PDB file of C-alpha atoms in Angstrom:
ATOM      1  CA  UNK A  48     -17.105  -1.668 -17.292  1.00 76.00           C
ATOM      2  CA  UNK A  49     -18.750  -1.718 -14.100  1.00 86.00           C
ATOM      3  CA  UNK A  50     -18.969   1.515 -12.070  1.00 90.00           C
ATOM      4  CA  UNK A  51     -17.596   1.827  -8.528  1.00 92.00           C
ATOM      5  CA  UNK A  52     -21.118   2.232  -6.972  1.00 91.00           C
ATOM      6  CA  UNK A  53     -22.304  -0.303  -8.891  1.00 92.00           C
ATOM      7  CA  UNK A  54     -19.480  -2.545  -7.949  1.00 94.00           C
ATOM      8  CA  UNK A  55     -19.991  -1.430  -4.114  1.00 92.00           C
ATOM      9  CA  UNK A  56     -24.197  -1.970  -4.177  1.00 91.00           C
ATOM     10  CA  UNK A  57     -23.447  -5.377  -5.536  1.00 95.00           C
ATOM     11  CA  UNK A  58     -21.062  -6.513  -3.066  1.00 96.00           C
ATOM     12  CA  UNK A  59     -21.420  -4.129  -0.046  1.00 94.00           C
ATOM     13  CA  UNK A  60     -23.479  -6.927   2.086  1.00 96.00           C
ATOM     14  CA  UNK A  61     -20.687  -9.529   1.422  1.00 97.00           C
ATOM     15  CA  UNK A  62     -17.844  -7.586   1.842  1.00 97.00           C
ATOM     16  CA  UNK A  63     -19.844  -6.479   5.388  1.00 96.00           C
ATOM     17  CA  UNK A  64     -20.253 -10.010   6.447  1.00 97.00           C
ATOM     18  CA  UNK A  65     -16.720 -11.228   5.268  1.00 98.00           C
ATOM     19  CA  UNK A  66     -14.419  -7.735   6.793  1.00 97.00           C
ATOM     20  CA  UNK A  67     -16.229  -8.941   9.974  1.00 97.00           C
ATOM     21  CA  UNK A  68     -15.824 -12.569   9.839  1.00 97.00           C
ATOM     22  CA  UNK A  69     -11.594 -11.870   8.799  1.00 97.00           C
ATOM     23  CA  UNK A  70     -11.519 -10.439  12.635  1.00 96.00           C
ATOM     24  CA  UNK A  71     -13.057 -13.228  14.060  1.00 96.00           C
ATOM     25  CA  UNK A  72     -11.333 -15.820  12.186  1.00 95.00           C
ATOM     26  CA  UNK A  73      -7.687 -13.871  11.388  1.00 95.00           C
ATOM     27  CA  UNK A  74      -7.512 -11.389  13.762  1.00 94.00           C
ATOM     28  CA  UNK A  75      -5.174 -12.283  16.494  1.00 95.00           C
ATOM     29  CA  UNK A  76      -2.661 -13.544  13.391  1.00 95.00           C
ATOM     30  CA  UNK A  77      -2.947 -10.585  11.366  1.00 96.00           C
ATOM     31  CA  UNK A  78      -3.850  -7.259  13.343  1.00 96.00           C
ATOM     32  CA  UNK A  79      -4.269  -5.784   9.861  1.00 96.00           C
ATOM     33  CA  UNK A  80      -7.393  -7.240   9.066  1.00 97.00           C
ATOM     34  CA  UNK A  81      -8.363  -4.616  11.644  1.00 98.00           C
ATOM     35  CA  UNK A  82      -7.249  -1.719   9.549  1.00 97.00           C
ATOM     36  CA  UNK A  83      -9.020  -3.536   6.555  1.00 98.00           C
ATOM     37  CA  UNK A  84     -12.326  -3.082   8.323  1.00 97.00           C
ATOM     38  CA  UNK A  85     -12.028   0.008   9.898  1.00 97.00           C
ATOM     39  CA  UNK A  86     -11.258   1.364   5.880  1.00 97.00           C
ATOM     40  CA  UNK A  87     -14.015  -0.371   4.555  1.00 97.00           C
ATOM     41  CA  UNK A  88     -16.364   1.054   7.022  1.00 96.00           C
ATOM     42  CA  UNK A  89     -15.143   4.578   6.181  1.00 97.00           C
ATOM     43  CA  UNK A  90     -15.742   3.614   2.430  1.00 95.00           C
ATOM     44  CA  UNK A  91     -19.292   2.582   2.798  1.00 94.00           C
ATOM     45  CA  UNK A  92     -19.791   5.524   4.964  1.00 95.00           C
ATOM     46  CA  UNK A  93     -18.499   8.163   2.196  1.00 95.00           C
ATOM     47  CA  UNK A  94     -20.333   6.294  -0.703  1.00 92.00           C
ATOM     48  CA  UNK A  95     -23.830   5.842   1.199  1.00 91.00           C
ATOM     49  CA  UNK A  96     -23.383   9.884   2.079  1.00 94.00           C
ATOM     50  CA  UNK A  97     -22.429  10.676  -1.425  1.00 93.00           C
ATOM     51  CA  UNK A  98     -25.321   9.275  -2.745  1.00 88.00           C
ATOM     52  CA  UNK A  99     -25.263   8.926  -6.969  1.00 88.00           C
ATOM     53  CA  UNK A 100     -21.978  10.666  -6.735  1.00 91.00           C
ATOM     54  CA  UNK A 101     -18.584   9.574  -6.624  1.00 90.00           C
ATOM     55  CA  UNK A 102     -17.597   9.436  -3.449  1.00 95.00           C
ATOM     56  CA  UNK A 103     -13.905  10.798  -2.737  1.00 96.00           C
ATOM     57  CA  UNK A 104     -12.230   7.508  -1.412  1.00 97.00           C
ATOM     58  CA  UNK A 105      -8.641   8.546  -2.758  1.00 97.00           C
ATOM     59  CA  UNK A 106      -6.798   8.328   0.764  1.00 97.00           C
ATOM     60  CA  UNK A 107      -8.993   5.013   2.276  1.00 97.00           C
ATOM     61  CA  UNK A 108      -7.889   3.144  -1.329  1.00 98.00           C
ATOM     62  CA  UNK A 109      -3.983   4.721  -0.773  1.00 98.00           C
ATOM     63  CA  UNK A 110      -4.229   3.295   2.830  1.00 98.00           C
ATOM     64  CA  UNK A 111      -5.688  -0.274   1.746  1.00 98.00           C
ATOM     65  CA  UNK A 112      -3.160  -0.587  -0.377  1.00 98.00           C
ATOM     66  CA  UNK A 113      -0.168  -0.231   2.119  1.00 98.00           C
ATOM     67  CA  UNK A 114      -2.223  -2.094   4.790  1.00 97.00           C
ATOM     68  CA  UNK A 115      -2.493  -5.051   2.459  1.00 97.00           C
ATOM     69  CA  UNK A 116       0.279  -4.660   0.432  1.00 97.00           C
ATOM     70  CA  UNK A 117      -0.895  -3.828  -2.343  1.00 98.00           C
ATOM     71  CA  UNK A 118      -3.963  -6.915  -1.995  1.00 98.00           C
ATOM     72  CA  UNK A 119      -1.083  -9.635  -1.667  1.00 97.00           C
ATOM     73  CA  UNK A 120      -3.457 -12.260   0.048  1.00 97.00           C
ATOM     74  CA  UNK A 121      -1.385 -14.087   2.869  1.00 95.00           C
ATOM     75  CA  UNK A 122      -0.542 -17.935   2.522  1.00 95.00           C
ATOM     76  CA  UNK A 123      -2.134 -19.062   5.512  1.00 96.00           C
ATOM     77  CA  UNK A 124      -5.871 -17.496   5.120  1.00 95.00           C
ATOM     78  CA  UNK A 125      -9.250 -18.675   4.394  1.00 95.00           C
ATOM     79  CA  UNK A 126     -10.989 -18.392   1.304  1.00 97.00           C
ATOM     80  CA  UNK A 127     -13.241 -15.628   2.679  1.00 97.00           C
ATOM     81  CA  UNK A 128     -10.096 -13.410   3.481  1.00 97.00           C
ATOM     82  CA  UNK A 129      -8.711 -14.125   0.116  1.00 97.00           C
ATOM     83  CA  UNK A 130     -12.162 -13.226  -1.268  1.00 98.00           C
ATOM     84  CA  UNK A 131     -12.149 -10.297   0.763  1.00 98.00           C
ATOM     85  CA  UNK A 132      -8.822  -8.693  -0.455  1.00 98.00           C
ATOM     86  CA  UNK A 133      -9.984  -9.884  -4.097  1.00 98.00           C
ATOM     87  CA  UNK A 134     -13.437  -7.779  -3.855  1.00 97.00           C
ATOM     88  CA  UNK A 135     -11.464  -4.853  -2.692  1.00 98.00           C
ATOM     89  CA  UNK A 136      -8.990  -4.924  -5.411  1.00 98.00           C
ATOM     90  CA  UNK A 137     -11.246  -4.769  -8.095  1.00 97.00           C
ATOM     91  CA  UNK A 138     -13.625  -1.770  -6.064  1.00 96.00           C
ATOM     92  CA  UNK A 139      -9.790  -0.269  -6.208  1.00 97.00           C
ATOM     93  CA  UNK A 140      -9.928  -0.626  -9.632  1.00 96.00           C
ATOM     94  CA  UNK A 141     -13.293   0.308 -10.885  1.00 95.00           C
ATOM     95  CA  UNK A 142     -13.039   3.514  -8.378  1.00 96.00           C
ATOM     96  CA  UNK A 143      -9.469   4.501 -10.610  1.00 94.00           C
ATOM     97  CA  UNK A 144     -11.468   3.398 -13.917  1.00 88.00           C
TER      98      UNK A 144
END
């Protein structure tokens, strides 16, 4: 099983290209992509500070889960928002593994 900061240096550069890209292209339809960003920011802050450590992401993961209930990707999305919520459900998961 893959490791949360594994799982986050694998996928930190697409999931910074797609959170941004969600704004662009969702934005004015869904103010939470938004929150989505802002969170994964605060992630990728914590984890690049806590270096080989786990970073303590307990609240940002509680928050992304409310925000996007619970990773429920809405009907009328792209594929990169989809992938987006997708990417961050399994980071949930590998940080609670």
């Amino acid at each position: 099983m893959i490791t949360f900061n594994e799982y986050m240096t694998k996928n930190s550069e697409k999931l910074e290209l797609f959170t941004k890209a969600i704004i662009r292209a969702h934005g004015k339809n869904h103010p939470e992509a938004f929150d989505v960003r802002e969170l994964y920011t605060q992630m990728q802050t914590k984890t690049k500070e806590a270096g080989e450590e786990k970073p303590n992401l307990d609240e940002e993961f509680s928050r992304l889960r409310q925000v996007t209930n619970n990773y429920l990707i809405p009907g009328d999305v792209c594929e990169t928002y989809a992938a987006v919520y997708n990417m961050l459900a399994e980071a949930d998961q590998a940080y609670q593994g």
